JSON list of C-alpha atoms in Angstrom, two decimals:
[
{"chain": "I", "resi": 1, "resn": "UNK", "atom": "CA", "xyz": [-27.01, -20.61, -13.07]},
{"chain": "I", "resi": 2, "resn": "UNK", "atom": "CA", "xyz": [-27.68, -16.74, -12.93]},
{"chain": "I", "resi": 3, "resn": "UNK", "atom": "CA", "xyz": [-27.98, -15.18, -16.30]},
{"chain": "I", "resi": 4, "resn": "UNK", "atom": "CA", "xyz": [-26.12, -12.48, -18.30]},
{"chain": "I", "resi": 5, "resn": "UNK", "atom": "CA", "xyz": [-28.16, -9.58, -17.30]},
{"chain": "I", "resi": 6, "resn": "UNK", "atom": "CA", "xyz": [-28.47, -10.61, -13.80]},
{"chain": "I", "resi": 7, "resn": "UNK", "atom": "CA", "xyz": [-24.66, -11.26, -12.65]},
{"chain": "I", "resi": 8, "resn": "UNK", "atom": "CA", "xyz": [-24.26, -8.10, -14.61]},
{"chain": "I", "resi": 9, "resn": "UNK", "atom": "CA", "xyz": [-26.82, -5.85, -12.16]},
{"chain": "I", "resi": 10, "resn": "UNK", "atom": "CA", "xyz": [-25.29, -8.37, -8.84]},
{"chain": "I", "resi": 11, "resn": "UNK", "atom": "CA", "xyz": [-21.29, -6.91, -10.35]},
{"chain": "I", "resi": 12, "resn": "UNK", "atom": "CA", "xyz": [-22.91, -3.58, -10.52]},
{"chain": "I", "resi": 13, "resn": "UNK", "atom": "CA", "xyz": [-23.71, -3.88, -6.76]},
{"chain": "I", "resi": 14, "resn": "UNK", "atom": "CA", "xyz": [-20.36, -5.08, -5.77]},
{"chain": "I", "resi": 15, "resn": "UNK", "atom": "CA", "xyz": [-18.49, -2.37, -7.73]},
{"chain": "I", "resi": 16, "resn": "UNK", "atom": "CA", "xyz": [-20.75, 0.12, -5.79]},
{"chain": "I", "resi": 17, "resn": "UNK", "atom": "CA", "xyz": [-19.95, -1.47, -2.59]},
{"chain": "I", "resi": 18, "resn": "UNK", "atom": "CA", "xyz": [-16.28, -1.19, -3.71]},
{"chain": "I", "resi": 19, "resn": "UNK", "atom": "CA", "xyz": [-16.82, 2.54, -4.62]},
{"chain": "I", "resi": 20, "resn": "UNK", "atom": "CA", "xyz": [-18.17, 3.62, -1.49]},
{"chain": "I", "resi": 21, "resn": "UNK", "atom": "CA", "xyz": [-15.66, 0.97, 0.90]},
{"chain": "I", "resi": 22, "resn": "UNK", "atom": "CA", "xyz": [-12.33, 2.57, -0.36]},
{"chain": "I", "resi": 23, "resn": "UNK", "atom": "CA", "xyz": [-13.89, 6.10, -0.11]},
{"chain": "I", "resi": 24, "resn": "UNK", "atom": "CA", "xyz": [-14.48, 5.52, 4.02]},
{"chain": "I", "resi": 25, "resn": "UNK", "atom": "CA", "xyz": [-11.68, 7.79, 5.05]},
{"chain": "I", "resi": 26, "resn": "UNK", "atom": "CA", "xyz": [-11.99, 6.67, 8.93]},
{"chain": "I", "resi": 27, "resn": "UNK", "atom": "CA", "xyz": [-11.95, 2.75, 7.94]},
{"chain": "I", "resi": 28, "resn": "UNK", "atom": "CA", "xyz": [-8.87, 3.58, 5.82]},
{"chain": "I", "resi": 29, "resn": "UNK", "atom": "CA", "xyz": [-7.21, 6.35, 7.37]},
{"chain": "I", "resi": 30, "resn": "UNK", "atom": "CA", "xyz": [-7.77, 4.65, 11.22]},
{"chain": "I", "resi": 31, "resn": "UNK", "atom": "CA", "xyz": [-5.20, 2.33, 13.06]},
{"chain": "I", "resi": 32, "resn": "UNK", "atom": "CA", "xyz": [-3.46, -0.55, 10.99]},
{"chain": "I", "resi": 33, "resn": "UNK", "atom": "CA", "xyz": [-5.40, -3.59, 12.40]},
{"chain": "I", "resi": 34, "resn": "UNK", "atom": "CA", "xyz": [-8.76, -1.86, 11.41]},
{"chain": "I", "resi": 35, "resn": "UNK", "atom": "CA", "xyz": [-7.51, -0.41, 7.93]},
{"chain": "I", "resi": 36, "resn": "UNK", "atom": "CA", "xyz": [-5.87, -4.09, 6.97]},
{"chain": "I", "resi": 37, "resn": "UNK", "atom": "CA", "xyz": [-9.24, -5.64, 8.04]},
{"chain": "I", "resi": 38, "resn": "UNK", "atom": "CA", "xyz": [-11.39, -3.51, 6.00]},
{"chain": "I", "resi": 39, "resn": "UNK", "atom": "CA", "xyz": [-8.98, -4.11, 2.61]},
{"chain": "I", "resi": 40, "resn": "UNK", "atom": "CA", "xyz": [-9.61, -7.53, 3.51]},
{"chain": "I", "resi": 41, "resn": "UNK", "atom": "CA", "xyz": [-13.04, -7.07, 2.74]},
{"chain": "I", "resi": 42, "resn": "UNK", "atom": "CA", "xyz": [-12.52, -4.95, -0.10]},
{"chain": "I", "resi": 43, "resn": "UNK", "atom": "CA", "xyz": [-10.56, -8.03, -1.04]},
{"chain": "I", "resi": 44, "resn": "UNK", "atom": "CA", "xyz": [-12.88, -10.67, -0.82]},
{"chain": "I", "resi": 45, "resn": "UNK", "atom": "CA", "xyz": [-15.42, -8.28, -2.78]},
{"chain": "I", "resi": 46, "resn": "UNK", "atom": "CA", "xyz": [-12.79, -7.97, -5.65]},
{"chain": "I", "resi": 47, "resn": "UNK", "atom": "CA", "xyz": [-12.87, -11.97, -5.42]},
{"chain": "I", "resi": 48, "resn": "UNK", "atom": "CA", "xyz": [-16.38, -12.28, -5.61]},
{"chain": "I", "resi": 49, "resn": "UNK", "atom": "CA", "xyz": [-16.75, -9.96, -8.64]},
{"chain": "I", "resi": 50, "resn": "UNK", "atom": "CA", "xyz": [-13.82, -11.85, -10.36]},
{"chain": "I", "resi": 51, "resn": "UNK", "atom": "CA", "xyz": [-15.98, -15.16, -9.63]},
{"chain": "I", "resi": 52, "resn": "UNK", "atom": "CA", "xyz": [-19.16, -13.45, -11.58]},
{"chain": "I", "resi": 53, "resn": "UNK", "atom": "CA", "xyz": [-17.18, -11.81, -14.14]},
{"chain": "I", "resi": 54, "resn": "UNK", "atom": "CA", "xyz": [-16.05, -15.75, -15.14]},
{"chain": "I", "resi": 55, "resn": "UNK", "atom": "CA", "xyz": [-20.00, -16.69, -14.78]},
{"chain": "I", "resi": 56, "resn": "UNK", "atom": "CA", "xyz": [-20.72, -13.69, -16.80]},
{"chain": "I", "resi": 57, "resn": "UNK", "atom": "CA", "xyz": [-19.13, -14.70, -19.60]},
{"chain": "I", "resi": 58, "resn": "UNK", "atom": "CA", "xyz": [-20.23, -18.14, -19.18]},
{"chain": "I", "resi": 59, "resn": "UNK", "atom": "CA", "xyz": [-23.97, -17.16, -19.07]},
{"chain": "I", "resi": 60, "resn": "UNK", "atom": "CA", "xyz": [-23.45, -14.82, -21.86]},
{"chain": "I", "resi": 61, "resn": "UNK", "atom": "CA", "xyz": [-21.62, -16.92, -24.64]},
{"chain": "I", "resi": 62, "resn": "UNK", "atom": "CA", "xyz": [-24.52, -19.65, -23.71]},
{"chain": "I", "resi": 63, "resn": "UNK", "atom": "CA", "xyz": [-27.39, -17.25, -24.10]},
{"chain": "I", "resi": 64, "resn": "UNK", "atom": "CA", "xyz": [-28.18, -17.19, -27.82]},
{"chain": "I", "resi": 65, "resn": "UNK", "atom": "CA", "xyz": [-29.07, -13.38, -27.87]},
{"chain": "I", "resi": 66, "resn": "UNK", "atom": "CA", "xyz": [-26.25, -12.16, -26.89]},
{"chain": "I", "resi": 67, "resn": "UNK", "atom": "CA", "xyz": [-24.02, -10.56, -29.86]},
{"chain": "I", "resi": 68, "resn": "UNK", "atom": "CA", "xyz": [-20.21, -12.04, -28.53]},
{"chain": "I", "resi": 69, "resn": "UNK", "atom": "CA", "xyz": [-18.69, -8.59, -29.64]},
{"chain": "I", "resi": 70, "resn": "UNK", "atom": "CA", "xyz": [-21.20, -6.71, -27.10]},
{"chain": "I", "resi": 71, "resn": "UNK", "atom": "CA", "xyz": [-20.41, -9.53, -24.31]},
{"chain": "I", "resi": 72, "resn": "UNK", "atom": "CA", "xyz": [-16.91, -9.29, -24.66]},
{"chain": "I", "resi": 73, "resn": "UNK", "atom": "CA", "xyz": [-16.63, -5.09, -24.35]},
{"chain": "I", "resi": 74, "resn": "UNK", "atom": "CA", "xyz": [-18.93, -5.71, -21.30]},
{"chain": "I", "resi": 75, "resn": "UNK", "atom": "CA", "xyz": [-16.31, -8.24, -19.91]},
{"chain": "I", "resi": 76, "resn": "UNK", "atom": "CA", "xyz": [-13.53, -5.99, -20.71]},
{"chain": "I", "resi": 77, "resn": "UNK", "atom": "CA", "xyz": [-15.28, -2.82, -18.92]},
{"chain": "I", "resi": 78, "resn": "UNK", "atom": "CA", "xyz": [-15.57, -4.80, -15.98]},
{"chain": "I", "resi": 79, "resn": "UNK", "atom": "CA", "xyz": [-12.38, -6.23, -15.71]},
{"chain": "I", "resi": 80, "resn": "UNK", "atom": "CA", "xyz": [-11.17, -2.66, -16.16]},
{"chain": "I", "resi": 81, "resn": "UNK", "atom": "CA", "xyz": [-13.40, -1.85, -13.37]},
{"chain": "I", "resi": 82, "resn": "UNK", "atom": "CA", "xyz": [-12.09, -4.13, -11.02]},
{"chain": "I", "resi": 83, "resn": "UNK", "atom": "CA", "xyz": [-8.24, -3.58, -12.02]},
{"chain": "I", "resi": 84, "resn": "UNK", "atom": "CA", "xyz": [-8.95, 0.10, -11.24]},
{"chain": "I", "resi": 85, "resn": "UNK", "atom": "CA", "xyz": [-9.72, -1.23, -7.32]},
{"chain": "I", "resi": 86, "resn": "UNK", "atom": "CA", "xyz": [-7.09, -3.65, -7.34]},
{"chain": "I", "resi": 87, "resn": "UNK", "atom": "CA", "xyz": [-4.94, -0.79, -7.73]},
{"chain": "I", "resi": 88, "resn": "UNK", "atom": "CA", "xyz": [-6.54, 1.24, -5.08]},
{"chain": "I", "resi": 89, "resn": "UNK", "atom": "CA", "xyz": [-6.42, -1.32, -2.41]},
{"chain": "I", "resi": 90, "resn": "UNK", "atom": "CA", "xyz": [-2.77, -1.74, -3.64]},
{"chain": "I", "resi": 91, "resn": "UNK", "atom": "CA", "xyz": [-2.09, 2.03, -2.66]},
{"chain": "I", "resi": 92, "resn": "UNK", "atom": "CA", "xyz": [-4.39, 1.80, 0.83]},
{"chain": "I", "resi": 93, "resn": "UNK", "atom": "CA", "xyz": [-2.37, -1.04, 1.77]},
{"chain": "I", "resi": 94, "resn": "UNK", "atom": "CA", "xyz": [1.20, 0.51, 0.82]},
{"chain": "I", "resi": 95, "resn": "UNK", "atom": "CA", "xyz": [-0.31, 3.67, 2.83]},
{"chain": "I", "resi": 96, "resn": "UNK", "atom": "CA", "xyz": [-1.10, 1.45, 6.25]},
{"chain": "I", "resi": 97, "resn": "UNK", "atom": "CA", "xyz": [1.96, -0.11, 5.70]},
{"chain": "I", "resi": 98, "resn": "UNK", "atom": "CA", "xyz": [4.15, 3.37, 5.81]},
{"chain": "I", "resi": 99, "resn": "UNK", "atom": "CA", "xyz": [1.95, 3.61, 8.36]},
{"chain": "I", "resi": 100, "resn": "UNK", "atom": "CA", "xyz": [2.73, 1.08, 10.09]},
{"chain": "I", "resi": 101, "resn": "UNK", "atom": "CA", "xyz": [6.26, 1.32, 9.50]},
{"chain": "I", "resi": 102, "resn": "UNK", "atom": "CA", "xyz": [6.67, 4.66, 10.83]},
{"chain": "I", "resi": 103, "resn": "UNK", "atom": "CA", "xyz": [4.98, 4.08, 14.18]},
{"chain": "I", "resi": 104, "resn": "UNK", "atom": "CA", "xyz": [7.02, 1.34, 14.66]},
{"chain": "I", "resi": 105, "resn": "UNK", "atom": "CA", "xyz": [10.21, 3.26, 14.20]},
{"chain": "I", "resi": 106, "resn": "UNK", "atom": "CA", "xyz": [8.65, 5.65, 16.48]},
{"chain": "I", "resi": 107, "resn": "UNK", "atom": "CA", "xyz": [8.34, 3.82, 18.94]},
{"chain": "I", "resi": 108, "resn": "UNK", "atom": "CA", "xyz": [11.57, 2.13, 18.55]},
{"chain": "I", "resi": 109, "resn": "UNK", "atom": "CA", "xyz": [13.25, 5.75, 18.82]},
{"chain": "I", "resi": 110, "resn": "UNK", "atom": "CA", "xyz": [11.13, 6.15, 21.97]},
{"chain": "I", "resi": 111, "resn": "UNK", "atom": "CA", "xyz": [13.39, 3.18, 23.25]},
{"chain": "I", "resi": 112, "resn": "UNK", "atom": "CA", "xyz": [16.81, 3.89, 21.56]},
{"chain": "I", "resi": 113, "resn": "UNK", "atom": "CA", "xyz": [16.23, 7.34, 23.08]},
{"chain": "I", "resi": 114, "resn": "UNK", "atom": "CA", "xyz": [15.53, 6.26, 26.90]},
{"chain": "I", "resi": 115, "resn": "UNK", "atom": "CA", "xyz": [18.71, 3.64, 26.18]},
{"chain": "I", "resi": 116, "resn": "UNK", "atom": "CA", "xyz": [20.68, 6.33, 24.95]},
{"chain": "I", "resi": 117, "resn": "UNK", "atom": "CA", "xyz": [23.20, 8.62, 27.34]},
{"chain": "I", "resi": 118, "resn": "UNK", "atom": "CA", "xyz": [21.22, 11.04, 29.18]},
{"chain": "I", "resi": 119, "resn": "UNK", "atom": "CA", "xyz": [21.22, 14.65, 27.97]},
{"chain": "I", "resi": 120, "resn": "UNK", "atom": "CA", "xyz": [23.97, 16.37, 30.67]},
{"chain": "I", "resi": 121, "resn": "UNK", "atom": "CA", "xyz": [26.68, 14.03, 29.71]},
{"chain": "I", "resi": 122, "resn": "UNK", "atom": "CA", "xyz": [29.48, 15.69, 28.01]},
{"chain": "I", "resi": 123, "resn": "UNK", "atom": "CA", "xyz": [30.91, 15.01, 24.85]},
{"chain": "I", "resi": 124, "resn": "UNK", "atom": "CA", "xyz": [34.58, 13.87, 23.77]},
{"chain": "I", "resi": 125, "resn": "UNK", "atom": "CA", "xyz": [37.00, 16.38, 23.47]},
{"chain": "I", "resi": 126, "resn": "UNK", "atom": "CA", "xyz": [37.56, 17.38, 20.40]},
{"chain": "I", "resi": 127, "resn": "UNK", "atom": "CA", "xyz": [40.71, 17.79, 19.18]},
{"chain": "I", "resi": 128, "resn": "UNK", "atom": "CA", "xyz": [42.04, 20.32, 16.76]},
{"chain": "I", "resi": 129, "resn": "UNK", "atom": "CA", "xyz": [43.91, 20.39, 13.30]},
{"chain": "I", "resi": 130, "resn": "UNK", "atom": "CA", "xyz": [47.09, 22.72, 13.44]},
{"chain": "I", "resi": 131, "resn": "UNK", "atom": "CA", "xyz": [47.02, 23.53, 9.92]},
{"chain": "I", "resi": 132, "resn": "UNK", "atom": "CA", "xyz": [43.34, 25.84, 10.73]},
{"chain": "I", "resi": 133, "resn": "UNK", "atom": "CA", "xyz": [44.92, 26.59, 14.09]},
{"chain": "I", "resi": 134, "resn": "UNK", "atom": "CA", "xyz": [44.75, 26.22, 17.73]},
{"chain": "I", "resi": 135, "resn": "UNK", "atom": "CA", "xyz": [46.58, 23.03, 19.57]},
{"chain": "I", "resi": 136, "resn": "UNK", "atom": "CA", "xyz": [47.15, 19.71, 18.61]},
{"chain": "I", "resi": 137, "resn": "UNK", "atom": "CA", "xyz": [47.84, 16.59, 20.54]},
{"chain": "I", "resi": 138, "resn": "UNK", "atom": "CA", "xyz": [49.97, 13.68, 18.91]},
{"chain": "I", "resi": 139, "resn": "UNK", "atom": "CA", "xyz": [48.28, 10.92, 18.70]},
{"chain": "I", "resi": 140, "resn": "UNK", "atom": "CA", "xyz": [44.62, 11.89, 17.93]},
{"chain": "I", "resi": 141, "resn": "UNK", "atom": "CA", "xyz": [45.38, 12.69, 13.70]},
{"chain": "I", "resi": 142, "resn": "UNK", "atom": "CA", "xyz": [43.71, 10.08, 11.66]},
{"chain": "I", "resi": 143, "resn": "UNK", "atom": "CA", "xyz": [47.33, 8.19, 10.92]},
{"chain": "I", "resi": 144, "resn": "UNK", "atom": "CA", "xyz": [47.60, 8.07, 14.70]},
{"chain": "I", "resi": 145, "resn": "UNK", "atom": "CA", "xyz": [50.58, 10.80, 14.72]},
{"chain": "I", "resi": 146, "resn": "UNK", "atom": "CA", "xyz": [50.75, 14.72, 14.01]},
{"chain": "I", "resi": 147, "resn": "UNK", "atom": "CA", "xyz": [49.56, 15.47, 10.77]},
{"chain": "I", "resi": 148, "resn": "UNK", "atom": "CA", "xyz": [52.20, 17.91, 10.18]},
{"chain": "I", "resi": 149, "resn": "UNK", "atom": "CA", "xyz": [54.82, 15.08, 10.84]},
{"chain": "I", "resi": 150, "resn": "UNK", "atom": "CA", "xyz": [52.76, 12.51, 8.33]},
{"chain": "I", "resi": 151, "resn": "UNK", "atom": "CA", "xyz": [53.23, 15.67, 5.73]},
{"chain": "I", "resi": 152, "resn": "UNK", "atom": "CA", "xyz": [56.72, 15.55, 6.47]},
{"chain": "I", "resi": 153, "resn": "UNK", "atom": "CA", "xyz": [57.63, 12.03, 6.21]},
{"chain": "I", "resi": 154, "resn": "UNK", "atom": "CA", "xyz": [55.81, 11.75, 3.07]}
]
């Protein structure tokens, strides 16, 4: 087994390697396959450093020199450190997903649109209410008469 001092320099590494993998814009920002690949490795980082962060503490409790106050305020600052890019990658992957989500309704407007009447075909007549003028046919009033005559029976 590793001790304290160096799983702490190996988590120091990782957390750099975190740093500088959700800072690549074109790895994050690119298409959806790529972006949810490279989280995945972001995740399997995070996984690794929660794995020495358990062998950290391990190490350090065993080591006699360590003060227990000082190992757990290590522990703490690196689980903070690893929360803060568990809730990056959580915002990267709710970005790809929009993402995502929005080409595919894109593209499914692409189709609705070709599926859709084309653009010369007229639209329904429309007809009009008497009481803001112009004519009215029976019939076509929401309680399938005049409205004038609903008003009237009512």
């Amino acid at each position: 087994m590793a001790s304290a001092s160096e799983l702490d320099g190996q988590l120091k590494a990782i957390y750099a390697q975190l740093e500088s993998g959700m800072k690549e814009q074109e790895a994050m920002s690119g298409d959806a396959p790529k972006a949810t690949a490279h989280l995945k490795a972001m995740t399997n980082k995070m996984a690794e450093s929660k794995r020495l962060i358990k062998e950290f503490e391990k190490a350090a409790l065993e080591d006699a020199s360590m003060d227990p106050s000082a190992t757990a305020a290590r522990k703490k600052d690196m689980v903070v450190q690893l929360n803060r890019f568990v809730n990056m990658k959580k915002a990267a992957a709710a970005v790809i997903a929009a993402k995502a989500a929005a080409k595919a309704e894109k593209a499914q407007g692409k189709a609705a649109a070709t599926d859709a009447a084309p653009a010369h075909a007229t639209a329904p007549p429309v007809s009009r209410n008497p009481l803001f003028g112009g004519s009215f046919k029976a019939g076509a009033g929401a309680a399938g008469g005049s409205s004038a005559a609903a008003a009237a029976a009512g």
